[in-house]
Short mmCIF file of C-alpha atoms and ligand atoms in Angstrom, two decimals:
data_model
loop_
_atom_site.label_atom_id
_atom_site.label_comp_id
_atom_site.label_asym_id
_atom_site.label_seq_id
_atom_site.Cartn_x
_atom_site.Cartn_y
_atom_site.Cartn_z
CA MET K 1393 -206.26 86.98 -143.98
CA ARG K 1394 -207.34 83.79 -142.05
CA GLU K 1395 -205.06 81.00 -141.40
CA ARG K 1396 -205.17 77.40 -142.42
CA SER K 1397 -207.46 75.23 -140.33
CA GLU K 1398 -206.76 72.21 -138.49
CA SER K 1399 -207.85 69.99 -141.47
CA GLY K 1400 -205.08 71.64 -143.46
CA ARG K 1401 -207.39 73.54 -145.75
CA ALA K 1402 -206.44 77.19 -146.35
CA ALA K 1403 -209.30 79.81 -146.30
CA GLY K 1404 -209.36 83.35 -147.28
CA VAL K 1405 -205.94 83.91 -148.69
CA HIS K 1406 -207.16 84.97 -152.23
CA LEU K 1407 -207.38 88.46 -153.26
CA PRO K 1408 -211.09 89.65 -153.27
CA TRP K 1409 -212.59 90.39 -156.65
CA SER K 1410 -213.09 94.18 -155.57
CA GLU K 1411 -209.48 94.61 -155.48
CA VAL K 1412 -208.36 93.41 -158.82
CA PRO K 1413 -207.20 96.09 -161.02
CA GLY K 1414 -209.84 97.85 -163.26
CA HIS K 1415 -208.48 96.56 -166.50
CA VAL K 1416 -208.66 92.99 -165.39
CA ARG K 1417 -212.39 93.50 -164.42
CA ALA K 1418 -213.03 95.29 -167.44
CA TRP K 1419 -211.83 92.12 -169.62
CA ALA K 1420 -214.22 89.89 -167.43
CA GLY K 1421 -216.98 92.45 -168.28
CA SER K 1422 -216.45 91.73 -171.85
CA LEU K 1423 -217.46 88.10 -171.32
CA GLY K 1424 -221.11 89.42 -170.38
CA ALA K 1425 -222.51 92.12 -168.18
CA ILE K 1426 -221.75 91.08 -164.43
CA ARG K 1427 -224.71 90.77 -162.08
CA GLY K 1428 -222.90 89.43 -158.98
CA ALA K 1429 -219.46 88.55 -157.88
CA ARG K 1430 -218.80 85.57 -155.21
CA ASP K 1431 -215.29 85.53 -153.87
CA THR K 1432 -214.20 81.52 -153.23
CA GLU K 1433 -212.19 80.09 -150.60
CA GLY K 1434 -209.73 77.50 -150.72
CA GLY K 1435 -206.24 76.92 -152.23
CA PHE K 1436 -203.04 78.50 -151.73
CA SER K 1437 -202.31 81.14 -154.32
CA PRO K 1438 -202.50 84.76 -153.38
CA GLY K 1439 -204.50 85.93 -156.68
CA CYS K 1440 -208.18 86.21 -156.86
CA CYS K 1441 -210.61 83.46 -157.78
CA VAL K 1442 -214.41 84.47 -157.85
CA LEU K 1443 -217.61 83.16 -159.45
CA LEU K 1444 -219.36 85.75 -161.64
CA GLU K 1445 -222.97 85.54 -162.51
CA LEU K 1446 -223.56 87.08 -165.67
CA ALA K 1447 -226.62 88.73 -166.62
CA ASP K 1448 -227.60 86.34 -169.04
CA GLY K 1449 -227.55 83.64 -166.61
CA ARG K 1450 -224.17 81.86 -166.82
CA SER K 1451 -221.74 81.57 -164.20
CA VAL K 1452 -217.97 81.97 -164.73
CA PHE K 1453 -215.15 81.29 -162.67
CA VAL K 1454 -212.12 83.48 -163.01
CA LYS K 1455 -208.80 83.52 -161.59
CA ALA K 1456 -206.47 86.35 -161.85
CA VAL K 1457 -202.84 87.56 -160.41
CA GLY K 1458 -200.43 89.92 -160.72
CA SER K 1459 -196.72 89.90 -160.09
CA GLU K 1460 -197.06 92.25 -157.33
CA LEU K 1461 -198.67 89.57 -155.34
CA ASN K 1462 -196.24 86.97 -156.02
CA GLU K 1463 -193.81 86.93 -158.98
CA GLN K 1464 -194.09 83.50 -160.12
CA SER K 1465 -197.96 83.23 -160.03
CA PRO K 1466 -198.61 85.03 -163.22
CA ASP K 1467 -196.13 82.43 -165.14
CA ILE K 1468 -198.01 79.49 -163.50
CA HIS K 1469 -201.39 80.82 -164.72
CA ARG K 1470 -199.78 81.11 -168.07
CA GLN K 1471 -198.98 77.71 -167.80
CA GLU K 1472 -202.47 76.47 -166.75
CA ARG K 1473 -204.01 78.55 -169.70
CA ARG K 1474 -201.78 76.40 -171.95
CA ILE K 1475 -202.65 73.21 -170.32
CA ALA K 1476 -206.47 74.15 -170.06
CA ALA K 1477 -206.93 75.17 -173.60
CA ALA K 1478 -205.72 71.74 -174.80
CA LEU K 1479 -207.64 69.65 -172.43
CA PRO K 1480 -210.14 67.32 -174.18
CA LEU K 1481 -214.05 67.79 -173.21
CA PHE K 1482 -214.73 65.18 -170.65
CA PRO K 1483 -216.90 65.48 -167.46
CA GLN K 1484 -213.69 65.56 -164.91
CA LEU K 1485 -212.34 68.61 -166.83
CA PRO K 1486 -213.00 72.18 -166.56
CA ARG K 1487 -213.62 74.14 -169.77
CA LEU K 1488 -211.47 77.47 -170.42
CA ILE K 1489 -213.67 80.17 -171.99
CA ASP K 1490 -211.24 83.05 -172.05
CA ALA K 1491 -207.92 84.12 -171.20
CA TYR K 1492 -206.34 87.68 -169.99
CA ASP K 1493 -202.53 88.44 -170.32
CA ASP K 1494 -201.30 92.13 -170.20
CA GLY K 1495 -197.71 90.93 -169.48
CA ASP K 1496 -198.06 91.59 -165.83
CA TRP K 1497 -201.58 90.50 -164.73
CA VAL K 1498 -202.78 87.17 -166.11
CA ALA K 1499 -206.50 85.77 -165.69
CA LEU K 1500 -208.37 82.84 -166.72
CA ALA K 1501 -212.16 82.53 -167.21
CA PHE K 1502 -213.74 78.97 -166.88
CA GLU K 1503 -217.17 77.75 -167.22
CA ALA K 1504 -218.29 77.41 -163.52
CA VAL K 1505 -218.34 73.93 -162.21
CA ARG K 1506 -221.40 72.80 -160.13
CA GLY K 1507 -220.54 70.70 -157.00
CA ALA K 1508 -218.60 71.47 -153.78
CA MET K 1509 -215.44 70.58 -152.39
CA PRO K 1510 -215.28 67.22 -150.53
CA ARG K 1511 -216.55 67.22 -147.05
CA HIS K 1512 -213.99 66.81 -144.21
CA PRO K 1513 -213.46 64.63 -142.51
CA TRP K 1514 -213.65 62.78 -145.49
CA VAL K 1515 -217.06 60.62 -145.86
CA ASP K 1516 -216.06 56.95 -147.09
CA ALA K 1517 -218.47 56.84 -149.93
CA GLU K 1518 -217.72 60.21 -151.14
CA LEU K 1519 -213.70 59.45 -151.02
CA GLN K 1520 -214.35 56.29 -153.08
CA VAL K 1521 -216.40 58.53 -155.95
CA VAL K 1522 -213.14 60.68 -155.89
CA LEU K 1523 -210.72 57.75 -156.27
CA ASP K 1524 -213.28 56.19 -158.93
CA ASN K 1525 -213.08 59.78 -161.10
CA VAL K 1526 -209.33 59.89 -160.49
CA ALA K 1527 -208.74 56.47 -162.16
CA THR K 1528 -211.31 57.42 -165.02
CA LEU K 1529 -209.48 60.70 -165.43
CA HIS K 1530 -206.18 58.82 -165.83
CA GLU K 1531 -207.66 56.25 -168.29
CA ARG K 1532 -209.06 58.94 -170.15
CA LEU K 1533 -206.04 60.96 -170.31
CA THR K 1534 -203.78 57.86 -171.60
CA PRO K 1535 -202.30 58.26 -173.97
CA CYS K 1536 -201.54 61.73 -173.23
CA PRO K 1537 -203.57 63.97 -175.35
CA ILE K 1538 -201.33 67.22 -175.06
CA ASP K 1539 -198.01 66.33 -177.48
CA ASP K 1540 -195.94 69.03 -175.82
CA ALA K 1541 -196.80 68.57 -172.04
CA PRO K 1542 -193.87 68.57 -169.71
CA LEU K 1543 -192.51 65.19 -169.01
CA ALA K 1544 -192.76 64.02 -165.34
CA SER K 1545 -189.48 62.28 -165.54
CA VAL K 1546 -187.90 65.95 -166.39
CA ARG K 1547 -190.00 67.87 -164.33
CA GLU K 1548 -189.62 65.58 -161.34
CA ARG K 1549 -185.61 65.68 -161.24
CA ALA K 1550 -185.98 69.00 -160.37
CA MET K 1551 -188.98 68.83 -158.17
CA LEU K 1552 -188.26 65.85 -156.24
CA ASP K 1553 -184.63 66.48 -154.98
CA GLY K 1554 -185.32 67.01 -151.12
CA TRP K 1555 -183.29 64.19 -150.31
CA HIS K 1556 -180.29 65.24 -152.63
CA VAL K 1557 -180.39 69.04 -151.21
CA LEU K 1558 -180.81 67.82 -147.75
CA ALA K 1559 -178.01 65.45 -148.15
CA ALA K 1560 -175.57 68.02 -149.79
CA MET K 1561 -175.59 70.25 -146.72
CA ASP K 1562 -172.75 70.58 -144.19
CA ARG K 1563 -174.97 68.99 -141.62
CA PRO K 1564 -178.68 68.16 -141.44
CA PRO K 1565 -180.79 71.18 -140.63
CA PRO K 1566 -182.34 71.52 -137.22
CA GLY K 1567 -185.89 69.87 -137.52
CA LEU K 1568 -184.60 66.94 -139.80
CA ASP K 1569 -186.40 63.97 -138.38
CA GLU K 1570 -183.74 61.66 -136.61
CA TRP K 1571 -184.86 58.63 -139.24
CA CYS K 1572 -184.31 60.74 -142.12
CA VAL K 1573 -181.13 61.91 -140.77
CA ARG K 1574 -179.98 58.11 -140.13
CA HIS K 1575 -181.07 56.83 -143.86
CA LEU K 1576 -180.38 59.97 -145.95
CA ASP K 1577 -177.81 58.15 -148.17
CA ARG K 1578 -180.52 55.45 -149.09
CA LEU K 1579 -183.27 58.12 -149.29
CA VAL K 1580 -181.12 59.87 -151.76
CA GLY K 1581 -180.97 56.40 -153.80
CA LEU K 1582 -184.76 56.04 -153.73
CA GLU K 1583 -185.17 59.46 -155.04
CA GLU K 1584 -182.89 58.94 -157.94
CA LEU K 1585 -185.21 55.67 -158.73
CA ALA K 1586 -188.55 57.94 -158.51
CA TRP K 1587 -187.27 60.16 -161.47
CA GLY K 1588 -187.59 57.14 -163.65
CA ALA K 1589 -190.43 55.79 -161.58
CA VAL K 1590 -192.84 58.63 -162.75
CA GLY K 1591 -192.26 58.26 -166.47
CA GLY K 1592 -195.14 57.00 -168.35
CA GLU K 1593 -197.73 57.85 -170.92
CA THR K 1594 -200.78 59.59 -168.75
CA LEU K 1595 -201.49 63.15 -168.48
CA LEU K 1596 -201.26 63.82 -164.90
CA HIS K 1597 -202.90 66.50 -162.80
CA GLY K 1598 -199.63 66.73 -160.71
CA ASP K 1599 -201.62 68.62 -157.76
CA ILE K 1600 -204.54 66.52 -156.76
CA ARG K 1601 -205.91 67.53 -153.33
CA ALA K 1602 -209.42 68.27 -151.94
CA ASP K 1603 -209.28 72.14 -152.87
CA ASN K 1604 -208.59 71.18 -156.59
CA MET K 1605 -211.60 69.03 -157.08
CA LEU K 1606 -215.45 69.87 -157.11
CA VAL K 1607 -217.69 66.87 -156.28
CA ASP K 1608 -221.32 66.64 -158.06
CA GLY K 1609 -222.73 63.53 -157.37
CA PRO K 1610 -221.25 60.69 -158.99
CA ASN K 1611 -218.66 63.11 -160.86
CA THR K 1612 -215.80 64.78 -159.89
CA VAL K 1613 -214.01 67.84 -161.78
CA PHE K 1614 -210.62 68.14 -161.32
CA VAL K 1615 -209.44 72.01 -161.62
CA ASP K 1616 -206.24 73.91 -161.13
CA TRP K 1617 -203.72 72.21 -164.18
CA PRO K 1618 -200.57 74.37 -164.24
CA HIS K 1619 -198.64 71.59 -162.86
CA ALA K 1620 -199.70 68.88 -165.30
CA SER K 1621 -197.26 66.77 -166.95
CA ARG K 1622 -196.70 63.33 -168.77
CA GLY K 1623 -196.03 60.41 -166.45
CA ALA K 1624 -197.19 57.64 -164.42
CA PRO K 1625 -200.50 57.75 -162.41
CA VAL K 1626 -198.88 56.66 -159.37
CA ARG K 1627 -197.27 60.10 -159.08
CA ASP K 1628 -200.66 61.69 -158.76
CA VAL K 1629 -201.92 59.12 -156.18
CA VAL K 1630 -198.94 59.25 -153.97
CA GLY K 1631 -198.73 62.88 -154.18
CA TRP K 1632 -202.47 63.43 -152.89
CA ALA K 1633 -202.31 60.49 -150.07
CA ALA K 1634 -200.85 62.71 -147.40
CA SER K 1635 -203.35 65.42 -147.57
CA VAL K 1636 -206.21 62.90 -147.45
CA SER K 1637 -204.88 61.34 -144.23
CA LEU K 1638 -204.78 64.91 -142.50
CA GLU K 1639 -208.31 65.64 -143.67
CA GLY K 1640 -209.34 62.60 -141.51
CA GLY K 1641 -209.48 60.03 -144.48
CA PRO K 1642 -207.80 56.62 -144.57
CA ASP K 1643 -203.91 56.25 -144.13
CA PRO K 1644 -201.77 56.79 -147.45
CA GLU K 1645 -201.43 52.72 -148.07
CA THR K 1646 -205.26 52.35 -147.71
CA LEU K 1647 -206.23 54.93 -150.02
CA LEU K 1648 -203.61 53.71 -152.80
CA GLY K 1649 -205.11 50.07 -152.31
CA ARG K 1650 -208.67 51.50 -153.25
CA TYR K 1651 -207.51 53.34 -156.35
CA ARG K 1652 -208.68 50.88 -159.07
CA LEU K 1653 -205.37 51.36 -161.44
CA ALA K 1654 -202.84 50.23 -158.29
CA SER K 1655 -202.70 46.58 -159.06
CA GLY K 1656 -200.71 48.19 -162.37
CA MET K 1657 -198.00 49.63 -160.21
CA GLU K 1658 -194.88 47.96 -159.57
CA ARG K 1659 -194.12 47.99 -155.72
CA ASP K 1660 -190.53 49.16 -155.39
CA ALA K 1661 -191.12 52.34 -158.23
CA THR K 1662 -194.26 53.03 -155.88
CA THR K 1663 -192.00 53.08 -152.70
CA ALA K 1664 -189.68 55.25 -154.89
CA VAL K 1665 -192.31 57.71 -155.47
CA VAL K 1666 -193.37 58.03 -151.92
CA ALA K 1667 -189.82 58.47 -151.05
CA GLY K 1668 -189.58 61.61 -153.75
CA VAL K 1669 -192.47 62.90 -152.64
CA ALA K 1670 -191.83 62.67 -149.01
CA GLY K 1671 -188.29 64.18 -149.77
CA PHE K 1672 -190.28 67.26 -151.46
CA PHE K 1673 -192.30 67.84 -148.26
CA VAL K 1674 -189.57 67.43 -145.68
CA HIS K 1675 -187.24 69.87 -147.40
CA HIS K 1676 -189.65 72.38 -148.36
CA ALA K 1677 -191.24 72.58 -144.91
CA LEU K 1678 -187.74 73.75 -143.53
CA GLY K 1679 -187.66 76.79 -145.95
CA PRO K 1680 -189.13 80.52 -145.42
CA PRO K 1681 -192.84 81.35 -146.55
CA PRO K 1682 -192.89 82.23 -150.00
CA PRO K 1683 -194.47 85.64 -150.30
CA GLY K 1684 -198.11 85.76 -150.40
CA LEU K 1685 -198.39 81.88 -149.31
CA PRO K 1686 -198.51 82.23 -145.42
CA THR K 1687 -199.76 79.15 -144.83
CA LEU K 1688 -197.90 76.67 -147.01
CA ARG K 1689 -194.75 75.44 -144.79
CA SER K 1690 -196.88 74.09 -141.80
CA PHE K 1691 -199.34 72.18 -144.53
CA GLN K 1692 -195.90 70.76 -146.14
CA GLY K 1693 -194.48 69.83 -142.79
CA ALA K 1694 -197.45 68.01 -141.94
CA GLN K 1695 -197.76 65.97 -145.20
CA GLY K 1696 -194.06 65.27 -144.69
CA ARG K 1697 -194.67 63.59 -141.51
CA VAL K 1698 -197.47 61.54 -143.09
CA MET K 1699 -194.88 60.70 -145.90
CA VAL K 1700 -192.04 59.74 -143.95
CA GLU K 1701 -194.33 57.59 -141.65
CA TRP K 1702 -195.60 55.72 -145.08
CA LEU K 1703 -192.15 55.39 -146.06
CA ARG K 1704 -190.83 53.84 -143.00
CA GLN K 1705 -193.68 51.07 -143.14
CA ARG K 1706 -192.82 50.48 -146.99
CA THR K 1707 -189.12 50.33 -146.51
CA GLY K 1708 -189.12 48.57 -143.22
CA TRP K 1709 -186.28 50.31 -142.38
CA ARG K 1710 -185.74 50.82 -138.40
N1 LIG X 119 -214.31 76.10 -162.94
C1 LIG X 119 -214.51 76.34 -161.68
N2 LIG X 119 -216.01 76.49 -161.13
C2 LIG X 119 -216.31 76.74 -159.85
N3 LIG X 119 -215.24 76.66 -158.97
C3 LIG X 119 -214.03 76.49 -159.27
C4 LIG X 119 -213.83 76.49 -160.65
N4 LIG X 119 -212.19 76.44 -160.46
C5 LIG X 119 -211.99 76.52 -159.25
N5 LIG X 119 -212.84 76.51 -158.45
C6 LIG X 119 -212.92 76.86 -157.09
O1 LIG X 119 -212.15 77.81 -156.73
C7 LIG X 119 -211.05 77.33 -155.74
C8 LIG X 119 -209.63 77.82 -156.47
O2 LIG X 119 -209.66 77.54 -157.71
P1 LIG X 119 -207.99 76.92 -158.26
O3 LIG X 119 -207.53 75.70 -157.22
O4 LIG X 119 -207.99 76.91 -159.66
O5 LIG X 119 -206.83 78.03 -157.93
P2 LIG X 119 -206.03 78.14 -156.93
O6 LIG X 119 -206.59 78.08 -155.90
O7 LIG X 119 -205.49 79.56 -157.31
O8 LIG X 119 -204.71 77.37 -157.00
P3 LIG X 119 -203.97 76.91 -155.91
O9 LIG X 119 -204.58 75.64 -155.52
O10 LIG X 119 -202.60 76.66 -156.19
O11 LIG X 119 -203.92 78.02 -154.55
C9 LIG X 119 -210.93 75.82 -155.98
O12 LIG X 119 -210.99 75.10 -154.85
C10 LIG X 119 -212.61 75.57 -156.36
O13 LIG X 119 -213.21 75.29 -155.05
MG1 LIG X 120 -206.16 75.14 -156.43
#
């Protein structure tokens, strides 16, 4: 296994196709005779991510995981299957071809997307293309086309609770930034506002990041949809912003200003979402590494520092 690079991008943590159980590979073979397999890099999950070349010339992207790699991962693939199967046909969205589930191993097959991950450090023109595609994605996914998509306001009450958890501890954990300790009560208040602020009528991706997008000229395809929910677009942009800054892109406030739907966002609501996302990263970075995901905590820590700095600027708290 290789470690995360300076840019914050993981590399090589996926299971190679050759080590995927035979019954899963046999299912993939039923999609068409397999002429070649190329393991892909990027992302965080311990499962396999592979591009398969079929004898008829088609290319198929397969992701597969079993509970032995990480207990939660098969359910995450199951949720992605539900969402991906219901996504409309837009140029920004991946197309699910088939899925496999034997109760342990879960595998999804998508049409292979052309294009590549954005270059790092971010190239300004390419970043603008991606930002425009994020806005187009949000416009096209409003109103939310999936009736039973989880509600962001419900989901985030459980996800964006970092400041609450930290405030409930007997004493602040070592490693928690002094500014955060000083303002913990107010941060808890902002976090509560965030739960309401993420409510909305758009299908959100929920995990927008360079390793979940493929840029192809003027188009960007957003892959990896298990965390989708119905909510406000601000959540997607705020959740993405720290990683862009760590990858050599603009600071979060500048990024937000370049997103064309930003003018529709209420300032205090946005600040609350910034606080919620900051609390998520700061709290999770202090936990032990989850099985099979060795690089996650340091990436969360780096994102937490960027988010706290953004929050300091937006609140003006000293
Ligand atoms: N349909 C596709 N066609 C071509 N390449 C794809 C496709 N879907 C994903 N990829 C590539 O494979 C990589 C991993 O895919 P994906 O993000 O869906 O899974 P993941 O990495 O397991 O999820 P996570 O980000 O949680 O680790 C992506 O970074 C992307 O480069
Ligand atoms: Mg991914």
